[in-house]
XYZ file of C-alpha atoms in Angstrom:
582
model
C 109.233 -5.560 -100.204
C 105.873 -5.107 -98.394
C 103.393 -7.107 -97.355
C 101.844 -6.879 -101.211
C 104.949 -8.487 -102.575
C 104.296 -11.895 -104.373
C 107.200 -14.171 -105.358
C 106.183 -15.456 -108.980
C 108.942 -17.862 -108.848
C 107.432 -20.167 -106.371
C 105.555 -22.747 -107.560
C 101.867 -23.180 -107.889
C 101.220 -24.784 -104.220
C 103.177 -22.030 -102.686
C 101.125 -19.372 -104.614
C 98.098 -20.934 -103.793
C 99.259 -21.051 -99.961
C 100.198 -17.370 -100.358
C 96.842 -16.226 -101.964
C 95.124 -18.222 -99.139
C 97.017 -16.676 -96.392
C 96.561 -13.323 -98.187
C 92.929 -14.045 -98.070
C 93.074 -14.943 -94.448
C 94.987 -11.901 -93.428
C 92.354 -9.856 -95.432
C 89.345 -11.949 -93.968
C 90.711 -11.449 -90.473
C 90.953 -7.624 -91.062
C 87.413 -7.508 -92.298
C 86.155 -9.562 -89.367
C 87.976 -7.315 -86.860
C 86.559 -4.086 -88.529
C 83.023 -5.819 -88.622
C 83.335 -6.772 -84.735
C 84.380 -3.252 -84.244
C 81.153 -2.106 -86.049
C 78.989 -4.651 -84.182
C 80.283 -3.601 -80.954
C 79.400 -0.020 -81.417
C 75.993 -1.186 -82.894
C 75.572 -3.025 -79.793
C 76.239 -0.195 -77.282
C 73.671 1.850 -79.687
C 71.212 -0.848 -79.516
C 71.178 -0.807 -75.770
C 70.571 3.234 -75.023
C 68.073 2.439 -77.602
C 65.989 -0.105 -75.419
C 66.801 1.860 -72.232
C 64.828 4.722 -73.835
C 61.955 3.007 -75.206
C 61.224 0.799 -72.124
C 59.864 3.481 -70.093
C 57.795 4.560 -73.155
C 56.487 0.943 -73.496
C 55.336 1.103 -69.666
C 53.594 4.404 -70.381
C 51.590 3.003 -73.356
C 50.694 -0.180 -71.151
C 49.240 1.810 -68.634
C 47.405 4.023 -70.782
C 46.033 0.647 -72.454
C 45.072 -0.789 -68.657
C 43.403 2.843 -68.043
C 41.749 2.874 -71.409
C 40.366 -1.116 -70.567
C 39.308 0.194 -67.096
C 37.368 3.014 -68.473
C 35.711 0.725 -71.098
C 34.401 -1.236 -67.935
C 33.644 1.533 -65.876
C 31.536 2.959 -68.916
C 29.664 -0.470 -68.970
C 28.869 -0.281 -64.792
C 27.798 3.463 -64.806
C 24.193 2.710 -65.063
C 24.512 -0.010 -62.270
C 26.376 1.889 -59.999
C 23.795 5.117 -60.167
C 21.042 2.370 -59.275
C 22.874 1.246 -56.009
C 23.410 5.026 -55.378
C 19.758 5.723 -55.911
C 18.928 3.121 -53.615
C 21.130 4.015 -50.971
C 20.244 7.557 -50.921
C 16.632 6.678 -50.384
C 17.792 4.284 -47.360
C 20.053 7.213 -45.940
C 16.638 9.478 -46.291
C 14.757 6.801 -44.657
C 16.964 6.757 -41.595
C 14.985 9.916 -39.776
C 15.331 9.720 -35.908
C 11.805 11.495 -36.123
C 10.556 8.018 -36.894
C 11.771 6.695 -33.748
C 8.780 7.474 -31.525
C 6.402 4.755 -32.518
C 6.812 1.082 -33.140
C 5.818 1.575 -36.892
C 8.665 4.138 -37.483
C 11.066 2.020 -35.630
C 10.641 -0.748 -37.783
C 10.974 1.512 -41.032
C 14.066 2.669 -39.534
C 15.358 -0.904 -39.122
C 14.237 -2.021 -42.374
C 16.216 0.848 -43.908
C 19.472 -0.325 -41.857
C 18.510 -3.728 -43.088
C 18.423 -2.696 -46.779
C 21.823 -0.646 -46.394
C 23.344 -3.908 -45.310
C 21.600 -5.801 -48.325
C 23.050 -3.493 -50.838
C 26.537 -3.934 -49.384
C 26.590 -7.465 -49.955
C 25.321 -6.984 -53.118
C 28.079 -4.657 -54.273
C 30.834 -7.424 -52.826
C 29.251 -9.944 -54.719
C 28.832 -8.075 -57.960
C 32.606 -6.911 -57.728
C 31.624 -3.219 -57.099
C 33.639 -3.200 -53.812
C 36.068 -0.629 -55.297
C 33.504 2.073 -55.478
C 34.807 3.454 -51.894
C 32.746 6.757 -52.087
C 29.242 4.357 -51.955
C 30.942 1.964 -49.348
C 31.966 4.880 -47.108
C 28.132 6.292 -47.559
C 26.763 2.933 -46.440
C 29.024 2.441 -43.653
C 28.677 5.835 -42.072
C 24.797 5.287 -42.375
C 24.680 1.800 -40.688
C 26.953 3.342 -38.052
C 24.625 6.493 -37.669
C 21.592 4.500 -37.732
C 22.791 1.940 -34.939
C 24.044 4.734 -32.689
C 20.275 6.408 -32.983
C 18.727 3.347 -32.176
C 21.118 2.589 -29.001
C 20.224 6.134 -28.188
C 16.763 5.978 -28.413
C 16.322 2.402 -26.525
C 18.594 4.139 -23.795
C 16.385 7.148 -23.405
C 13.380 5.186 -23.192
C 14.750 3.319 -20.715
C 15.196 6.155 -18.376
C 11.437 6.741 -18.686
C 9.693 6.242 -15.178
C 6.501 5.068 -16.542
C 6.553 2.783 -19.099
C 3.412 1.621 -21.204
C 3.026 -1.710 -23.076
C 3.775 0.517 -26.563
C 6.594 1.805 -25.233
C 8.093 -1.748 -23.882
C 7.281 -3.063 -27.347
C 9.291 -0.348 -28.954
C 12.451 -0.858 -26.680
C 11.708 -4.622 -27.367
C 11.964 -4.284 -31.099
C 14.895 -1.784 -30.975
C 16.835 -4.428 -28.485
C 16.378 -7.303 -30.251
C 17.632 -5.806 -33.266
C 20.788 -4.516 -31.738
C 21.720 -7.761 -29.997
C 20.705 -10.406 -32.353
C 21.787 -8.364 -35.796
C 24.433 -6.202 -34.468
C 25.720 -7.822 -31.618
C 25.749 -5.293 -29.166
C 25.451 -5.844 -25.404
C 23.100 -3.836 -23.906
C 22.182 -5.498 -20.735
C 24.065 -3.567 -18.361
C 23.398 -0.166 -19.824
C 19.778 -0.823 -19.648
C 19.912 -2.180 -16.503
C 21.974 0.843 -14.948
C 19.276 2.893 -16.524
C 16.331 0.880 -14.631
C 18.378 1.236 -11.603
C 18.426 4.870 -11.607
C 14.979 5.344 -12.448
C 13.496 2.756 -9.844
C 15.816 4.336 -7.157
C 14.986 7.749 -8.085
C 11.127 6.606 -7.584
C 11.526 4.935 -4.428
C 13.228 8.140 -2.747
C 10.698 10.490 -3.915
C 7.764 8.481 -2.353
C 9.205 7.812 0.980
C 6.968 9.107 3.881
C 7.111 12.495 6.053
C 8.920 11.446 9.323
C 6.996 12.113 12.211
C 7.716 15.179 14.641
C 8.287 14.926 18.071
C 5.334 14.914 20.538
C 5.900 17.754 23.298
C 3.806 15.639 25.500
C 5.748 13.618 27.705
C 3.170 11.108 28.282
C 2.646 10.472 24.936
C 2.840 7.232 23.268
C 3.068 6.433 19.933
C -0.385 4.865 18.679
C 0.135 4.404 14.848
C -0.375 7.799 13.378
C 2.476 7.223 11.128
C 1.833 3.587 10.821
C -0.244 3.428 7.554
C 2.240 5.879 5.700
C 5.115 3.456 6.381
C 2.763 0.319 5.469
C 1.809 2.126 2.370
C 5.489 3.356 1.478
C 6.315 -0.384 2.029
C 3.450 -1.102 -0.634
C 4.944 1.224 -2.954
C 8.073 -0.323 -2.871
C 6.926 -3.512 -3.622
C 5.069 -2.256 -6.557
C 8.124 -0.917 -8.063
C 10.049 -3.745 -7.612
C 6.779 -5.913 -9.154
C 6.604 -3.287 -12.244
C 10.381 -3.256 -13.036
C 10.072 -7.290 -13.072
C 7.370 -6.915 -15.665
C 9.399 -4.859 -17.598
C 12.582 -6.717 -17.564
C 11.038 -10.076 -18.179
C 9.071 -8.562 -21.340
C 12.230 -6.517 -22.546
C 14.501 -9.648 -22.426
C 12.015 -12.094 -23.082
C 14.211 -14.738 -24.547
C 17.185 -14.468 -22.374
C 18.073 -17.275 -20.015
C 16.173 -17.306 -16.888
C 19.752 -16.787 -14.822
C 20.415 -13.963 -16.845
C 17.181 -12.248 -16.239
C 17.487 -13.023 -12.629
C 20.652 -11.368 -12.455
C 19.240 -8.100 -14.392
C 16.782 -8.177 -11.850
C 18.776 -8.576 -8.609
C 20.708 -5.460 -9.425
C 17.920 -3.623 -9.743
C 16.320 -4.775 -6.599
C 19.406 -4.391 -4.926
C 19.274 -0.539 -5.202
C 15.734 -0.337 -4.253
C 16.455 -2.328 -1.329
C 19.289 -0.233 -0.227
C 16.912 2.951 -0.490
C 14.026 1.216 1.355
C 16.577 -0.113 4.263
C 17.997 3.765 4.212
C 14.641 5.212 5.245
C 13.865 2.265 7.851
C 17.222 2.917 9.287
C 16.168 6.567 9.814
C 12.760 5.524 11.374
C 15.009 3.557 13.882
C 17.309 6.451 14.678
C 14.279 8.703 15.207
C 12.632 5.872 17.584
C 15.880 5.655 19.604
C 16.008 9.313 20.293
C 12.777 9.596 22.072
C 12.462 5.399 22.753
C 10.106 6.014 25.726
C 7.742 7.863 23.368
C 7.967 5.875 20.327
C 9.073 2.651 20.820
C 5.936 1.238 19.817
C 6.748 2.309 16.149
C 8.859 -0.725 15.953
C 5.536 -2.551 15.528
C 4.718 -0.652 12.402
C 8.262 -0.922 11.278
C 8.278 -4.905 12.020
C 5.105 -5.098 9.789
C 6.338 -3.418 6.791
C 9.860 -4.962 7.274
C 8.374 -8.456 7.366
C 5.838 -7.906 4.446
C 8.964 -6.721 2.332
C 11.069 -9.776 3.812
C 8.680 -12.040 2.913
C 8.216 -10.411 -0.583
C 11.728 -10.821 -1.715
C 11.840 -14.455 -0.283
C 8.901 -15.699 -2.164
C 10.257 -13.922 -5.504
C 14.022 -15.647 -4.918
C 15.712 -12.025 -4.264
C 18.479 -11.594 -1.951
C 17.554 -9.705 1.358
C 20.791 -7.850 1.736
C 20.941 -5.323 4.505
C 17.085 -5.780 5.059
C 17.888 -9.023 6.704
C 20.150 -7.230 9.419
C 17.561 -4.321 10.255
C 14.532 -6.345 10.388
C 16.177 -8.826 12.865
C 17.144 -5.414 14.800
C 13.506 -4.420 14.574
C 12.118 -7.639 15.810
C 14.324 -7.445 18.797
C 13.393 -3.781 19.663
C 9.852 -4.778 19.322
C 10.144 -8.068 21.639
C 12.006 -5.297 24.217
C 9.178 -3.136 24.473
C 7.148 -5.860 26.883
C 10.054 -5.476 29.178
C 10.745 -1.802 28.490
C 7.020 -1.225 29.780
C 7.893 -2.638 33.371
C 10.894 -0.311 33.531
C 8.407 2.470 32.623
C 6.290 1.349 35.439
C 8.877 1.149 37.820
C 10.350 4.747 37.184
C 6.847 6.256 37.319
C 6.043 5.035 40.940
C 9.984 6.022 41.810
C 8.898 9.688 41.183
C 5.171 9.200 42.453
C 4.551 11.203 46.143
C 2.906 8.979 48.478
C 0.788 11.615 50.211
C -2.047 11.292 47.540
C -5.714 10.951 48.639
C -6.866 8.183 49.321
C -10.591 8.579 47.833
C -9.563 9.481 44.484
C -7.589 7.792 41.800
C -3.998 8.117 41.659
C -2.529 9.651 38.555
C 0.580 7.377 38.128
C -1.824 4.273 38.134
C -4.076 5.392 35.702
C -1.658 6.965 33.428
C -0.522 3.036 33.135
C -3.455 1.907 32.630
C -4.058 4.262 29.790
C -0.696 3.972 28.375
C -1.243 -0.110 28.663
C -4.679 0.516 26.565
C -2.757 2.605 23.859
C -0.814 -0.298 23.742
C -3.275 -2.683 22.640
C -3.078 -0.845 19.187
C -0.580 -2.999 17.859
C -1.986 -6.280 19.343
C -1.624 -8.352 15.802
C 1.866 -7.439 15.702
C 2.234 -8.133 19.376
C 0.566 -11.576 18.838
C 3.496 -12.185 16.315
C 6.118 -11.147 18.220
C 5.304 -12.624 21.551
C 4.742 -16.012 20.004
C 8.418 -16.707 20.207
C 8.784 -15.637 23.737
C 8.893 -17.893 26.741
C 6.090 -16.825 29.806
C 7.232 -14.137 32.229
C 10.725 -13.487 30.194
C 9.333 -9.748 30.239
C 9.466 -9.726 34.073
C 12.253 -7.783 35.439
C 14.087 -9.618 38.538
C 12.713 -7.444 41.289
C 9.059 -7.742 41.322
C 6.659 -5.319 44.005
C 5.430 -7.571 47.421
C 2.426 -9.322 46.202
C 3.168 -10.003 42.825
C 2.401 -13.599 41.758
C 3.841 -14.490 38.578
C 1.805 -16.869 36.249
C 2.368 -20.419 36.384
C 0.763 -21.176 32.999
C 3.327 -23.272 30.356
C 1.156 -22.391 27.153
C 2.876 -21.291 24.499
C -0.325 -19.580 22.670
C 0.375 -16.115 21.789
C -2.936 -15.273 22.763
C -2.420 -16.656 26.421
C 1.071 -15.180 26.445
C -0.238 -11.729 25.391
C -3.108 -11.823 27.905
C -0.553 -12.560 30.799
C 1.702 -9.671 29.562
C -0.931 -7.030 29.960
C -2.434 -8.397 33.105
C 1.139 -8.825 34.483
C 1.387 -5.076 33.845
C -1.692 -4.449 36.038
C -0.675 -6.296 38.814
C 2.778 -4.983 38.743
C 1.047 -1.327 39.164
C -1.309 -2.419 41.813
C 1.256 -3.514 43.988
C 3.725 -0.834 43.031
C 0.646 1.450 43.997
C 0.119 -0.376 47.113
C 4.027 -0.226 48.128
C 4.114 3.633 48.205
C 1.170 4.155 50.445
C 3.137 2.382 53.508
C 2.289 5.284 55.507
C -1.129 5.243 55.200
C -3.653 3.038 57.225
C -4.749 -0.388 55.787
C -8.664 1.005 55.082
C -7.089 4.495 53.444
C -4.791 2.088 51.148
C -7.904 -0.146 50.312
C -9.926 2.487 49.029
C -7.358 4.271 47.142
C -6.583 0.672 45.616
C -10.481 0.156 44.870
C -10.617 3.965 43.629
C -8.041 2.944 41.084
C -9.463 -0.554 40.331
C -13.001 1.275 39.582
C -11.003 3.612 36.949
C -9.765 0.459 35.397
C -13.010 -1.359 35.523
C -14.850 1.529 33.788
C -12.025 1.368 31.004
C -12.777 -2.209 30.705
C -16.423 -1.909 30.470
C -16.347 0.689 27.632
C -17.852 -0.743 24.267
C -15.345 -2.816 22.368
C -12.726 -2.528 24.928
C -9.417 -4.071 23.301
C -7.923 -4.350 26.635
C -10.739 -6.596 27.905
C -10.836 -8.654 24.945
C -7.162 -9.425 25.384
C -6.937 -10.319 28.782
C -9.860 -12.706 28.287
C -11.497 -14.417 31.569
C -8.372 -15.660 32.700
C -7.143 -12.090 32.952
C -10.311 -10.718 34.299
C -10.329 -13.680 37.397
C -6.451 -12.281 38.076
C -8.003 -8.688 38.370
C -10.888 -9.877 40.672
C -7.898 -11.226 42.995
C -6.907 -7.894 42.962
C -10.017 -6.352 43.618
C -10.559 -8.474 46.848
C -7.088 -7.699 47.893
C -8.142 -4.273 47.917
C -11.305 -4.911 49.670
C -9.989 -6.865 52.172
C -7.594 -3.617 52.975
C -10.576 -1.465 52.750
C -12.681 -3.165 55.336
C -9.830 -4.481 57.422
C -11.822 -2.585 60.366
C -14.693 -4.317 60.065
C -13.069 -7.579 59.687
C -11.134 -7.247 62.906
C -14.332 -6.344 64.667
C -16.319 -9.237 63.034
C -13.396 -11.289 64.151
C -13.653 -10.027 67.912
C -17.234 -10.588 67.708
C -16.638 -14.194 67.028
C -14.071 -14.577 69.576
C -16.443 -12.898 72.277
C -19.329 -15.453 70.892
C -17.047 -18.602 71.909
C -18.611 -20.709 74.588
C -17.024 -23.190 76.880
C -19.274 -25.864 78.053
C -22.421 -23.897 76.724
C -21.179 -20.720 78.430
C -19.740 -17.738 77.044
C -15.712 -18.193 77.737
C -15.468 -14.552 78.174
C -15.671 -13.254 81.830
C -18.769 -10.862 82.694
C -16.504 -8.322 83.435
C -14.947 -8.535 79.917
C -18.264 -9.056 78.222
C -19.261 -5.464 79.742
C -16.114 -3.934 78.485
C -16.573 -5.712 74.848
C -20.008 -4.215 74.703
C -18.788 -0.842 75.111
C -15.828 -1.403 72.802
C -17.928 -2.884 70.114
C -20.317 -0.436 70.192
C -17.692 2.652 69.806
C -15.868 0.652 67.366
C -19.083 0.284 65.422
C -20.157 3.596 65.414
C -16.368 4.820 64.546
C -16.575 2.592 61.461
C -19.972 3.668 60.258
C -18.794 7.438 60.871
C -15.429 6.367 59.023
C -17.302 4.842 56.198
C -19.910 7.218 55.280
C -17.216 10.189 55.267
C -15.084 8.192 52.954
C -15.801 9.065 48.994
C -15.782 5.423 47.577
C -17.131 4.526 44.202
C -20.360 3.365 44.019
C -19.794 -0.151 42.620
C -17.294 -1.017 45.602
C -19.242 0.786 48.295
C -22.346 -1.343 47.454
C -20.160 -4.319 47.369
C -18.423 -3.272 50.810
C -21.734 -3.032 52.554
C -22.886 -6.104 50.826
C -19.792 -7.905 52.345
C -19.289 -6.531 55.527
C -22.797 -6.930 56.103
C -22.614 -10.547 54.982
C -20.007 -11.636 57.898
C -20.655 -9.023 60.321
C -24.738 -9.406 61.143
C -24.376 -13.447 61.369
C -21.591 -13.119 63.877
C -23.527 -10.374 65.752
C -26.377 -12.564 65.697
C -24.567 -15.585 67.254
C -23.077 -13.291 70.051
C -26.380 -11.778 70.517
C -28.487 -14.740 70.919
C -25.266 -16.119 73.370
C -24.813 -13.001 75.409
C -28.515 -11.827 75.751
C -29.726 -8.135 75.943
C -27.387 -7.363 78.896
C -24.250 -7.460 76.596
C -25.526 -5.899 73.737
C -26.871 -2.318 72.666
C -28.169 -2.969 69.275
C -30.416 -5.643 68.384
C -29.717 -7.497 65.234
C -32.512 -5.639 63.654
C -30.929 -2.418 64.737
C -27.020 -3.286 63.630
C -28.742 -4.630 60.073
C -30.511 -0.915 59.658
C -27.340 0.692 60.731
C -25.316 -1.385 58.189
C -28.074 -0.757 55.542
C -27.551 2.989 55.772
C -23.935 2.828 54.964
C -25.043 2.318 51.268
C -26.986 5.646 50.954
């Protein structure tokens, strides 16, 4: 029988068990069926959920956008107000305003307002409006660049008045303090370029070589050189004023560094020009060595100015030291010049005229006095006689003073040159008679005296009384030579008048011969004297000196020898001598 068969003969318990078992089987089948359906349903639900999830996300996104749109709609009024403010600020950033202080302040005020708007946007949570933020950022950046360009453009100006400097400082303070820009080096470079160009443009005109070979520089360009130095100092002072005002508030050390950079460029240009002068001098040193005195003055002035203001001397120190050395060499070089001049001087010149070499030396020496003030400063660091050459002409006597007074040293130098030239002239006349040499020297001393007697003679003032005493000794030396024949005659006369036991020591025969020799020599000397051209001052002095020695000597001899051994009375001899001065 099948599964549905029931044993009716079973007892009740078995029936119940059978029923229960049947029910269990039925329930099991139902449960299995139900489980199968539930599994199917689960698969279906998962498929449905997978399809619904994207939809739910889209719905949530749409809800979020709806929320944002509602938020934006609520802030549209606020954003429009900010946009309007930004637009006004951007319109205010007009570079045309940057040509005066009020416009600059307005320009900076507009930038500060943009900063303020940007801060407000962030504080109110409106930072997500990128377009607005970009407009603000670009406006600020453009404004900063415009201010920086304006500042540097103004820094390029050669002439900066007070108002322009004020404009620059307003921009500089804002960019450095607010925008944290380091602008000092940029401004410094601009000022270096401007000041360097200005100094280059004011350089003095270089001198041209003189054609006259006897020429000596006497300061024709000195004023230009001095003015150039003063102009350079003025440029530095101007830059110092600009820097101090522009960078007011910076540490002193920082300002000092800025100025040092500017001064270094100016100093380089100045030294370049001075070196050009030095090169010019060295090519014609004989003619232009005295220009070193002008260079010495301008370099000393610049040297002192830079030191007083605390700036580095740089290459100026070396060129100044060289110029000082060369300025001292002018003293010794002058003696070398005199020696060379006399080497080429012929010794056959007329005795009754001035020697060209001697007067050229004296004229050149007189021109040298143009630089007496600079020479006083220079010679004060030298020792006496250090300018003299090793070989000195015969008769030259070195000054034995030990004073270190610059005036004494300078007077000694100038008098040394005159004496050196005097004895150098004497040495080339070795083939002339003593009288001719003496007269020639007197002619030249007369020319010197004329120069010294000129009104306001600087040479006379420089050599002073001590120098004039030395010149008198030279005049006496020349006079002694010029009257050497008369001196010999006087000496012979004194010898002839010598007595022994109240009787003339010379025998009568020799006295007779002496009478004739004296008369002949006296006539010859008078004739020679009258034929010579002698400067009036010295001619008068020579006659006076001759008379002062010869007449007393002749009087003694005439009294001792008597008329027998004299051809002229004392009065006649005196009268003859008096005619010499006509």
